[in-house]
Coordinates of C-alpha atoms and ligand atoms in Angstrom, one line a residue:
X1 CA 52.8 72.7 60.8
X2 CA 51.8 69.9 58.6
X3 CA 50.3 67.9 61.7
X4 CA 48.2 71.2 62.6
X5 CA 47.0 71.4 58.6
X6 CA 46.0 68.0 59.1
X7 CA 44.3 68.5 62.3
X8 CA 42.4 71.9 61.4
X9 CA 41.5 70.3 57.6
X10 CA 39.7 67.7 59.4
X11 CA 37.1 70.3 60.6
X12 CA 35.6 69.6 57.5
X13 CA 33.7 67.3 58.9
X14 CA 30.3 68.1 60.1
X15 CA 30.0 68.7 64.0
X16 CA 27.0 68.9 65.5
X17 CA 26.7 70.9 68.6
X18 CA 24.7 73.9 69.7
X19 CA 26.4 76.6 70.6
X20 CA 25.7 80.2 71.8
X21 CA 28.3 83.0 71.9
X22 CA 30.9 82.6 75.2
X23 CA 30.9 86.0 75.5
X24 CA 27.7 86.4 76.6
X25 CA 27.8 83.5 79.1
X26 CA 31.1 84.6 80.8
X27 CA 30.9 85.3 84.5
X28 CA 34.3 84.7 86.1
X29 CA 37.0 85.2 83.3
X30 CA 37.4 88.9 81.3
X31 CA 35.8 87.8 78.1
X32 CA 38.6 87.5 75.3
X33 CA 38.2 90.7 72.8
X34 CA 37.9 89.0 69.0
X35 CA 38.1 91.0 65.6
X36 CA 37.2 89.2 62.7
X37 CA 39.0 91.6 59.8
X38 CA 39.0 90.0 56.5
X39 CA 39.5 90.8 52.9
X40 CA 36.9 89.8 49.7
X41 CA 36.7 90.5 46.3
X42 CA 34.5 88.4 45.2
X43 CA 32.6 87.7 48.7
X44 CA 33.2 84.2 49.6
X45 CA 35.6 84.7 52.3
X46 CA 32.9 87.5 53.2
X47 CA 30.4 84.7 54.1
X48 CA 32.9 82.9 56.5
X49 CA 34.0 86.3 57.9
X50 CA 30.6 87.0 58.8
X51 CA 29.8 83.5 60.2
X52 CA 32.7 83.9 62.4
X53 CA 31.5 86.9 63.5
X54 CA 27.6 85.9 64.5
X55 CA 28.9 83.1 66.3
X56 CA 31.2 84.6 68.3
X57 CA 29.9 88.3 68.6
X58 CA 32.8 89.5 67.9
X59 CA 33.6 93.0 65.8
X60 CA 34.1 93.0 62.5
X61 CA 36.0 95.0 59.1
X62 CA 36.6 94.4 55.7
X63 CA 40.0 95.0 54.4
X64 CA 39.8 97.9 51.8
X65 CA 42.2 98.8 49.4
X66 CA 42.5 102.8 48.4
X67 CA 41.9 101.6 44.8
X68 CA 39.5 98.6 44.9
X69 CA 40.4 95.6 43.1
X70 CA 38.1 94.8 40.0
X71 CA 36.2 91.7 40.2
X72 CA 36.0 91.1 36.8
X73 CA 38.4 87.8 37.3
X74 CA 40.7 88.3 34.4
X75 CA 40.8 92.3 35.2
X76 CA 42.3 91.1 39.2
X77 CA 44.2 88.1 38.0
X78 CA 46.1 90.5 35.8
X79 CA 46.1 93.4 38.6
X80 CA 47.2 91.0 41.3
X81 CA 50.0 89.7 38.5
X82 CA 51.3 93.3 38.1
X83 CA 51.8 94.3 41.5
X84 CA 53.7 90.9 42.5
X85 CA 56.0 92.1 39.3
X86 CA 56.5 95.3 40.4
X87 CA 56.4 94.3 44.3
X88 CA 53.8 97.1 45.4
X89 CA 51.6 96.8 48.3
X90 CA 48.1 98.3 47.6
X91 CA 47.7 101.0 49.9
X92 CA 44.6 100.6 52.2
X93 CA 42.0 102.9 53.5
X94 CA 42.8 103.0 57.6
X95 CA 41.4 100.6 59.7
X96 CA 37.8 101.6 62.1
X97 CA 39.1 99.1 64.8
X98 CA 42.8 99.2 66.4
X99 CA 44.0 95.7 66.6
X100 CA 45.9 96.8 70.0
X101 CA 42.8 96.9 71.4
X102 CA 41.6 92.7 70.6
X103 CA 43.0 89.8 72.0
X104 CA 42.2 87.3 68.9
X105 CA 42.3 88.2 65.6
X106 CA 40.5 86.1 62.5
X107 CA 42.1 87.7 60.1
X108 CA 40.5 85.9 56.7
X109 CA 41.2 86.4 52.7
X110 CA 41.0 84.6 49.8
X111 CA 44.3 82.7 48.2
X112 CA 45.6 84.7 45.8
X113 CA 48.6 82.7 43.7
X114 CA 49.1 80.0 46.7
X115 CA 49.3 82.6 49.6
X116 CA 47.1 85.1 51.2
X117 CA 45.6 88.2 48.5
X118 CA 48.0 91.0 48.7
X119 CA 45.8 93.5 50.6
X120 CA 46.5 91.5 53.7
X121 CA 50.8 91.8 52.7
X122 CA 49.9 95.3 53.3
X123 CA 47.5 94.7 56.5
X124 CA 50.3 93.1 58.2
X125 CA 53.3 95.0 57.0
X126 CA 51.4 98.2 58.5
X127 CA 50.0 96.9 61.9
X128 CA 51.2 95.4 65.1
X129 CA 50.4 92.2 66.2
X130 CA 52.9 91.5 68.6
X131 CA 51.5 90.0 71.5
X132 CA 48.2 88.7 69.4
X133 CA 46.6 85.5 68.7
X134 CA 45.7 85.4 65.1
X135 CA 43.8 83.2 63.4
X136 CA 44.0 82.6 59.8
X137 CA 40.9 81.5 57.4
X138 CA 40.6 81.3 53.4
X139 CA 38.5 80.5 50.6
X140 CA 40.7 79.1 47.3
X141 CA 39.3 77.2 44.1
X142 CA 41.8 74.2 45.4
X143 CA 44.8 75.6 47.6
X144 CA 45.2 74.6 51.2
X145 CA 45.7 77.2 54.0
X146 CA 49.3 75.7 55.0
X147 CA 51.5 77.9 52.6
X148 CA 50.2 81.0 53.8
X149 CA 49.6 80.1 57.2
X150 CA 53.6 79.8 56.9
X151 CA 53.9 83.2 55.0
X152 CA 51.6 84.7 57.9
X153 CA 54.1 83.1 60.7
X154 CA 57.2 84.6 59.3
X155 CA 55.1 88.0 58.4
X156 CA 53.8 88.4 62.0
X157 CA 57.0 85.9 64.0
X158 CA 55.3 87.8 67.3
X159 CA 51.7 86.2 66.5
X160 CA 50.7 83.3 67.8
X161 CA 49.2 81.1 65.4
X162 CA 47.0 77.9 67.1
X163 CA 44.4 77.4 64.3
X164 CA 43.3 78.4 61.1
X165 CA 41.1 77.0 58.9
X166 CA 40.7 76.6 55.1
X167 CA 37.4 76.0 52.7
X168 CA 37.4 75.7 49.2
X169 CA 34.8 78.1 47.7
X170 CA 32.8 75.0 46.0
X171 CA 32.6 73.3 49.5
X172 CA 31.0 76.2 51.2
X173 CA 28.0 74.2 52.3
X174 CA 31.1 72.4 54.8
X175 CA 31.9 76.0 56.3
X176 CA 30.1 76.4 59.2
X177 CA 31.5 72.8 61.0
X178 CA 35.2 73.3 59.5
X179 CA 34.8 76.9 61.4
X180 CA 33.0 75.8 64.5
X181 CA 35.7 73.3 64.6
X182 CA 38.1 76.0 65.3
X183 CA 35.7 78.2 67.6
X184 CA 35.2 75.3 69.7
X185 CA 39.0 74.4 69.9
X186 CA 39.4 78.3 70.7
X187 CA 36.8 77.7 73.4
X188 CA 34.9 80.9 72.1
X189 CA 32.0 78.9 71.4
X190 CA 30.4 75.4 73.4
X191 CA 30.4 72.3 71.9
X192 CA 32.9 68.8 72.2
X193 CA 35.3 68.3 69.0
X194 CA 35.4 64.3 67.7
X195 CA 39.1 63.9 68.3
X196 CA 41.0 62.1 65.0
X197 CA 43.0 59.9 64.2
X198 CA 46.3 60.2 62.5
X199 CA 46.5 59.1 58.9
X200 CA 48.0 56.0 58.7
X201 CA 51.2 55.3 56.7
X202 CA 51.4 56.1 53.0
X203 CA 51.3 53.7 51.0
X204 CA 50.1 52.2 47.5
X205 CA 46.6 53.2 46.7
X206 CA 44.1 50.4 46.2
X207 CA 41.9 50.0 42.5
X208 CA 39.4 51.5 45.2
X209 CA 41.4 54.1 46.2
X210 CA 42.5 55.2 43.0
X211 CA 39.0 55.2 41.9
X212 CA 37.9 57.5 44.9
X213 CA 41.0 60.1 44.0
X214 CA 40.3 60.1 40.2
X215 CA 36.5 60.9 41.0
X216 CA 37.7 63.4 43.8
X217 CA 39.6 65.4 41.5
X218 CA 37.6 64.7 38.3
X219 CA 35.3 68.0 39.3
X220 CA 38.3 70.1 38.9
X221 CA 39.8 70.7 35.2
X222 CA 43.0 72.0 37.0
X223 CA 43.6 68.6 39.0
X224 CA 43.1 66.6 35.4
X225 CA 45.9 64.3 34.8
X226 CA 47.1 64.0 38.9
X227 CA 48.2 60.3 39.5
X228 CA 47.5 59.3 42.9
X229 CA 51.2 58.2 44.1
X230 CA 50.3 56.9 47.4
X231 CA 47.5 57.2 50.0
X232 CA 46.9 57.2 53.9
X233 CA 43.7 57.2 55.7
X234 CA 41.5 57.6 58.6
X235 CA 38.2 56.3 59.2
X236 CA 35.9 59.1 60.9
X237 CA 32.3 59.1 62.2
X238 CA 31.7 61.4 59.1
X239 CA 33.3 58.4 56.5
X240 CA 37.1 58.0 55.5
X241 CA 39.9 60.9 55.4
X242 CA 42.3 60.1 52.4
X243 CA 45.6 61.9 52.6
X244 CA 46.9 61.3 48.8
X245 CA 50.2 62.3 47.4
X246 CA 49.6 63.2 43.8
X247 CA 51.7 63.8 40.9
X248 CA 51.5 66.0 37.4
X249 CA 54.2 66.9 35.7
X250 CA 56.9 65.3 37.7
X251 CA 55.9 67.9 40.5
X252 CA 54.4 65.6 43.9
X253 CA 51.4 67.4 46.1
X254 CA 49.2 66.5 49.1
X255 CA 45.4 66.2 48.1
X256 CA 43.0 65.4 51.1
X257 CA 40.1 63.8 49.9
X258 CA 36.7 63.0 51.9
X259 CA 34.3 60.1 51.6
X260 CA 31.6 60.1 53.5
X261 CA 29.4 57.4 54.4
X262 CA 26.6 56.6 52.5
X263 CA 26.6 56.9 48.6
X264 CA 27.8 61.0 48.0
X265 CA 30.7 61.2 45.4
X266 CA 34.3 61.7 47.5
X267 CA 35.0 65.6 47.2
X268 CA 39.0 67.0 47.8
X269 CA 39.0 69.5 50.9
X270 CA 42.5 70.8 49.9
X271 CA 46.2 70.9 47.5
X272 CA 49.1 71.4 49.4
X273 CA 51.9 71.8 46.4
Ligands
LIG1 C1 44.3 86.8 41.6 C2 43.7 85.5 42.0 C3 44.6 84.5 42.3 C4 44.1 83.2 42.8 N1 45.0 82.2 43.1 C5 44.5 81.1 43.6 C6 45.4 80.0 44.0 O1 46.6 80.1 43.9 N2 44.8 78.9 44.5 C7 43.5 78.7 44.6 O2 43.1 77.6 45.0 N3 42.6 79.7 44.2 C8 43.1 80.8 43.8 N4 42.2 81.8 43.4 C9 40.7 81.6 43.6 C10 40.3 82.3 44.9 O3 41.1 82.0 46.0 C11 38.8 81.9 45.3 O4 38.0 82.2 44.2 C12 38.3 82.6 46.5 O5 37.3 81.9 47.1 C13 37.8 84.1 46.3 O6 37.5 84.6 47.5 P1 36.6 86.0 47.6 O7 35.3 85.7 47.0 O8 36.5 86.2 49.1 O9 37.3 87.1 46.9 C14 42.7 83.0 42.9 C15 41.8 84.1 42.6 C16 42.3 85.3 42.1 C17 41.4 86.4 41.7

């Protein structure tokens, strides 16, 4: 799973290709039926969601819950804290679309406490998706996809699970390659994907390196006072991918980190804790 997380991070990087729904091109295969269901509060994972879905042409449905979630954020943080207290699933309003009916399934959310937002735990407690290929995507402040990407596997153990993809909500101007990256690796849109490298070993970070991880995580007060522990790399045609492991209070965490060429300040893509 952690080479995958590597592999589908890296569609941050931009890809250029043009690309036109397959769907519409089609002639000898039964087009692939795609749902895009998501769930937004505060409607960044609604932008992807609705990306997806004009690039691919596929259907699309929010997530509602019976009661909606505030978005005042202090009003959900302490609604979302309550119900993972008491354990209660918010009861949803039924779906338009029956997932039996779709082949893929983008099924998108925002992280919620380092995992997917608990509408979605109710989503998937109360549909089948036996059979199914899912794909997960997510907006976060800093979180990676990989934890609930592994939360989703063991939800759904009868999904398949190829891709996902992962944006942090301050890098949303990097959305539309990370997620053509996927389409194109689910061949449901045209284009060629740069094939990467993998990182190379960990090891010591350079006065350079250091530098590029302490102004990477410098635009985020939660990352402030992270040591970078040790660093791999890759050299793409988009700059250099650093894999760091990081350390705050004696707890150790992956932080990819971006440089691209040119002069633009390094920017982190994900935390894996
Ligand atoms: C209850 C709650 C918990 C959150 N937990 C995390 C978290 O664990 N990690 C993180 O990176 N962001 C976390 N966030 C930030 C959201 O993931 C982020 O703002 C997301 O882009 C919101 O998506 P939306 O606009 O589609 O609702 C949390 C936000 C809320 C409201």
């Amino acid at each position: 799973m952690k080479k995958l997380f590597m592999m589908l991070m890296a569609g941050l990087l931009v890809t250029a290709c043009a690309s036109k729904p397959k769907t519409e091109q089609a002639a000898e295969e039964p087009a692939k039926k795609v749902l895009v269901l998501y769930y937004s509060v505060t409607n960044t994972t609604k932008q992807m969601a609705e990306y997806i879905q004009q690039k691919t042409g596929a259907d699309i449905e929010a997530i509602a819950p019976v009661n909606a979630y505030p978005s005042d954020y202090s009003e959900l943080i302490k609604r979302s804290q309550e119900e993972i207290q008491g354990n209660v699933l918010p009861e949803l309003k039924p779906l338009a679309h029956n997932v039996a009916d779709y082949d893929i399934i983008f099924l998108g959310y925002p992280i919620w406490m380092g995992t997917y937002a608990r509408p979605v735990m109710t989503l998937l407690a109360n549909t089948d998706f036996n059979g199914k290929t899912v794909i997960p995507f997510c907006t976060s402040g800093s979180s990676g996809i990989k934890q609930s990407v592994g939360d989703l596997q063991k939800a759904i153990p009868g999904a398949q699970i190829p891709q996902c993809v992962g944006v942090r909500s301050s890098l949303m101007d990097k959305m539309p390659a990370a997620v053509d990256r996927v389409l194109i690796a689910m061949d449901l849109i045209e284009g060629e994907n740069e094939v990467l490298a993998d990182y190379s070993a960990q090891q010591a970070p350079t006065a350079e390196e250091t530098a590029i991880f302490d102004a990477a995580i410098s635009t985020y007060d939660m990352m402030k006072g992270t040591k970078a522990v040790s660093v791999g790399s890759r050299k793409t045609s988009n700059g250099t991918d650093y894999k760091f492991v990081g350390e705050a209070n004696g707890a150790q965490m992956d932080i990819y980190i971006t440089k691209e060429n040119g002069d633009a300040a390094p920017y982190f893509t994900a935390v894996d804790r």
